[in-house]
CSV table of C-alpha atoms in Angstrom, one decimal:
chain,number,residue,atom,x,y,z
A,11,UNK,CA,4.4,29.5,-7.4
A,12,UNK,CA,6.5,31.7,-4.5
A,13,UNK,CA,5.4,32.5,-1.3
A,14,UNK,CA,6.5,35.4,-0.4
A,15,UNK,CA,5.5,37.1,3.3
A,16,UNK,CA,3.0,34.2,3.6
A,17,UNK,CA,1.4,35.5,0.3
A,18,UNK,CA,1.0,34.4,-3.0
A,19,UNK,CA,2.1,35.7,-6.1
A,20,UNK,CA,-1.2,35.5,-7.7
A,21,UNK,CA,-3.9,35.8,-5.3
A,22,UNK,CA,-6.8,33.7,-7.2
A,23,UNK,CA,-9.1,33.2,-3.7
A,24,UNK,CA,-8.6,29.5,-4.0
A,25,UNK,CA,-7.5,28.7,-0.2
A,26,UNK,CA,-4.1,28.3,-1.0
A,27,UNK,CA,-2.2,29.4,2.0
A,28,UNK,CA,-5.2,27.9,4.6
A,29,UNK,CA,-4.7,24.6,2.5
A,30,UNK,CA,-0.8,24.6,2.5
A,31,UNK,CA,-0.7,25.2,6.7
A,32,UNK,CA,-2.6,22.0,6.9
A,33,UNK,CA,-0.4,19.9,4.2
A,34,UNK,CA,1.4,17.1,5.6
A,35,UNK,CA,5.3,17.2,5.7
A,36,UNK,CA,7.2,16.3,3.1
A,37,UNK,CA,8.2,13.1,4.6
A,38,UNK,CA,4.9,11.6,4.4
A,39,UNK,CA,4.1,12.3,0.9
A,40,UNK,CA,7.6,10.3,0.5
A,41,UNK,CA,6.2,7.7,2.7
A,42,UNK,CA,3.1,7.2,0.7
A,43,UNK,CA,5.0,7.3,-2.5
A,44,UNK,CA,6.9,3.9,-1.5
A,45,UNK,CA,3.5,2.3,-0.2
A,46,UNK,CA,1.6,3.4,-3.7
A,47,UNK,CA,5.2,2.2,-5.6
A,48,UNK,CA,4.2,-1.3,-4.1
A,49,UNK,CA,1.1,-1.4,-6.7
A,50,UNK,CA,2.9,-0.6,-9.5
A,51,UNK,CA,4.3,-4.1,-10.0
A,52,UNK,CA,1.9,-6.7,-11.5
A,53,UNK,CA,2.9,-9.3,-9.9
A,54,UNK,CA,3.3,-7.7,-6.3
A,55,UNK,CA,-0.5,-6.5,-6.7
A,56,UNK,CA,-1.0,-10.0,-7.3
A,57,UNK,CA,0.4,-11.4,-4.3
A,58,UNK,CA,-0.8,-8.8,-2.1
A,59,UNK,CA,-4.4,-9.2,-3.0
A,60,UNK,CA,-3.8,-12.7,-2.6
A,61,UNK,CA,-2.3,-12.0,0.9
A,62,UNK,CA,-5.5,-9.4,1.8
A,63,UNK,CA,-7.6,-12.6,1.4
A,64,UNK,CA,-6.0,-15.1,2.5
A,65,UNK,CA,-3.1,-17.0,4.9
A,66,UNK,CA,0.0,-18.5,3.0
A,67,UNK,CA,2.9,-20.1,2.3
A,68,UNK,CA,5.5,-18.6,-0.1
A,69,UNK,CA,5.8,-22.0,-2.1
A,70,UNK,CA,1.8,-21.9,-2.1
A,71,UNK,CA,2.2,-18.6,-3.3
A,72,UNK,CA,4.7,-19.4,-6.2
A,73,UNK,CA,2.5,-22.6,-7.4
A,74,UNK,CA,-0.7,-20.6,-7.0
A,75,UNK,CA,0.6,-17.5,-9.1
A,76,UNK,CA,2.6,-19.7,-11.1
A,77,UNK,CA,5.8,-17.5,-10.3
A,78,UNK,CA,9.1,-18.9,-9.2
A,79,UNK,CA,9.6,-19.0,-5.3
A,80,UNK,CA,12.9,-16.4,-5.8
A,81,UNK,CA,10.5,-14.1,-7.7
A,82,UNK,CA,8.0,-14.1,-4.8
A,83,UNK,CA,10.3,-14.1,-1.8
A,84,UNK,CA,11.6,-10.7,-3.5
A,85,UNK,CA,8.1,-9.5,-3.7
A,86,UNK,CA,7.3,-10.8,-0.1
A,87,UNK,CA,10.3,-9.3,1.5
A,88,UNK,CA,9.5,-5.8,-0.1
A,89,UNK,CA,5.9,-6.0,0.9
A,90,UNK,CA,6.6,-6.4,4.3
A,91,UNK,CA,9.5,-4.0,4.6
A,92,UNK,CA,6.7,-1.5,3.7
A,93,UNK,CA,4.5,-3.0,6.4
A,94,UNK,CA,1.7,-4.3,4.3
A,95,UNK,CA,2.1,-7.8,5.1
A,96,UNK,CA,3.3,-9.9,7.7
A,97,UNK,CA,4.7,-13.3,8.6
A,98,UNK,CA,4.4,-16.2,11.5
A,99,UNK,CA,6.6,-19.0,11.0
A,100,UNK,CA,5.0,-22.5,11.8
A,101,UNK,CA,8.2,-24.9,12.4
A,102,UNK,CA,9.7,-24.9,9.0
A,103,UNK,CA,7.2,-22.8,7.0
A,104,UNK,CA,6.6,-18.9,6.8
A,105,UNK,CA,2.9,-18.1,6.4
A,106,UNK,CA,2.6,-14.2,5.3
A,107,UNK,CA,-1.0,-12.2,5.2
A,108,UNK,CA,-2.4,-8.8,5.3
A,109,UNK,CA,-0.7,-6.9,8.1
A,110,UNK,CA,-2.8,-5.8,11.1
A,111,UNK,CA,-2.2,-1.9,10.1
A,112,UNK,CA,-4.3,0.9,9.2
A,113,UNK,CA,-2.4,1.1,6.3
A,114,UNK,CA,-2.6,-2.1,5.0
A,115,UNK,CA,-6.5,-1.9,5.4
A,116,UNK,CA,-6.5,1.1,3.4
A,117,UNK,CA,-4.5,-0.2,0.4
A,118,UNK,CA,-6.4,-3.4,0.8
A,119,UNK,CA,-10.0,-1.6,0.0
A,120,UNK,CA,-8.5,0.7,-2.6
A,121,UNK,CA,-7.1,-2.2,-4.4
A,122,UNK,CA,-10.8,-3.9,-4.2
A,123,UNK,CA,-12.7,-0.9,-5.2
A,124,UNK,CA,-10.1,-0.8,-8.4
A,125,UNK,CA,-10.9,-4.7,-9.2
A,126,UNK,CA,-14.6,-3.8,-8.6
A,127,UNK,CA,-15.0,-6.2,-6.0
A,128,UNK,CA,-16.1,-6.9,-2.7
A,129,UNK,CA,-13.5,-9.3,-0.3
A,130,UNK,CA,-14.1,-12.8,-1.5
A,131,UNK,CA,-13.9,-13.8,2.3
A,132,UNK,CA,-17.0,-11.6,3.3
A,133,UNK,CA,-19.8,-13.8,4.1
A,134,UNK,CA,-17.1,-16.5,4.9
């Protein structure tokens, strides 16, 4: 559909133009493509559930999941680029878990309301 003059085309008295002045920019719709492209891996839905619910190690990770610990540091290091988890190192280890972010709070309910399922650590 063309705007033309701030007008549609086809006027149908749906809102269209009120709607469109409020629509984010396009770089946020790009933003929230790559955080909604992080769920469209199996196994990096896995981990990050994982990660909503708990504190842990990458090799605790791998054993747990039963993935190898090259497969998981891929999936970790995405997951944080994308600001949905974090890390603390503890001398030689790297413990990773839900990031402290709006964001990640938001993914982390919609990805429990999809499993049907309250936190397991509510009630903890």
């Amino acid at each position: 559909m063309t705007i033309k003059n701030n007008k549609m085309l086809h006027d149908h008295d749906q809102n269209l133009n009120y709607v469109l002045k409020r629509m984010p920019d396009t770089s946020s719709f790009l933003e929230g493509a790559a955080v909604f492209q992080q769920l469209c891996d199996g196994s990096r839905l896995r981990i990050f559930w994982l990660l909503c619910h708990c504190e842990e190690c990458g090799h605790n990770i791998s054993a747990a999941l039963g993935m190898s610990p090259a497969s998981v540091s891929h999936h970790l290091k995405t997951l944080k680029l994308h600001e949905l988890i974090k890390s603390r190192r503890a001398g030689k280890e790297v413990y990773y878990s839900l990031a402290d972010s709006e964001k990640a709070r938001l993914v982390h309910q919609m990805v429990d309301d999809f499993f049907k399922m309250s936190c397991p650590l509510k009630g903890l």
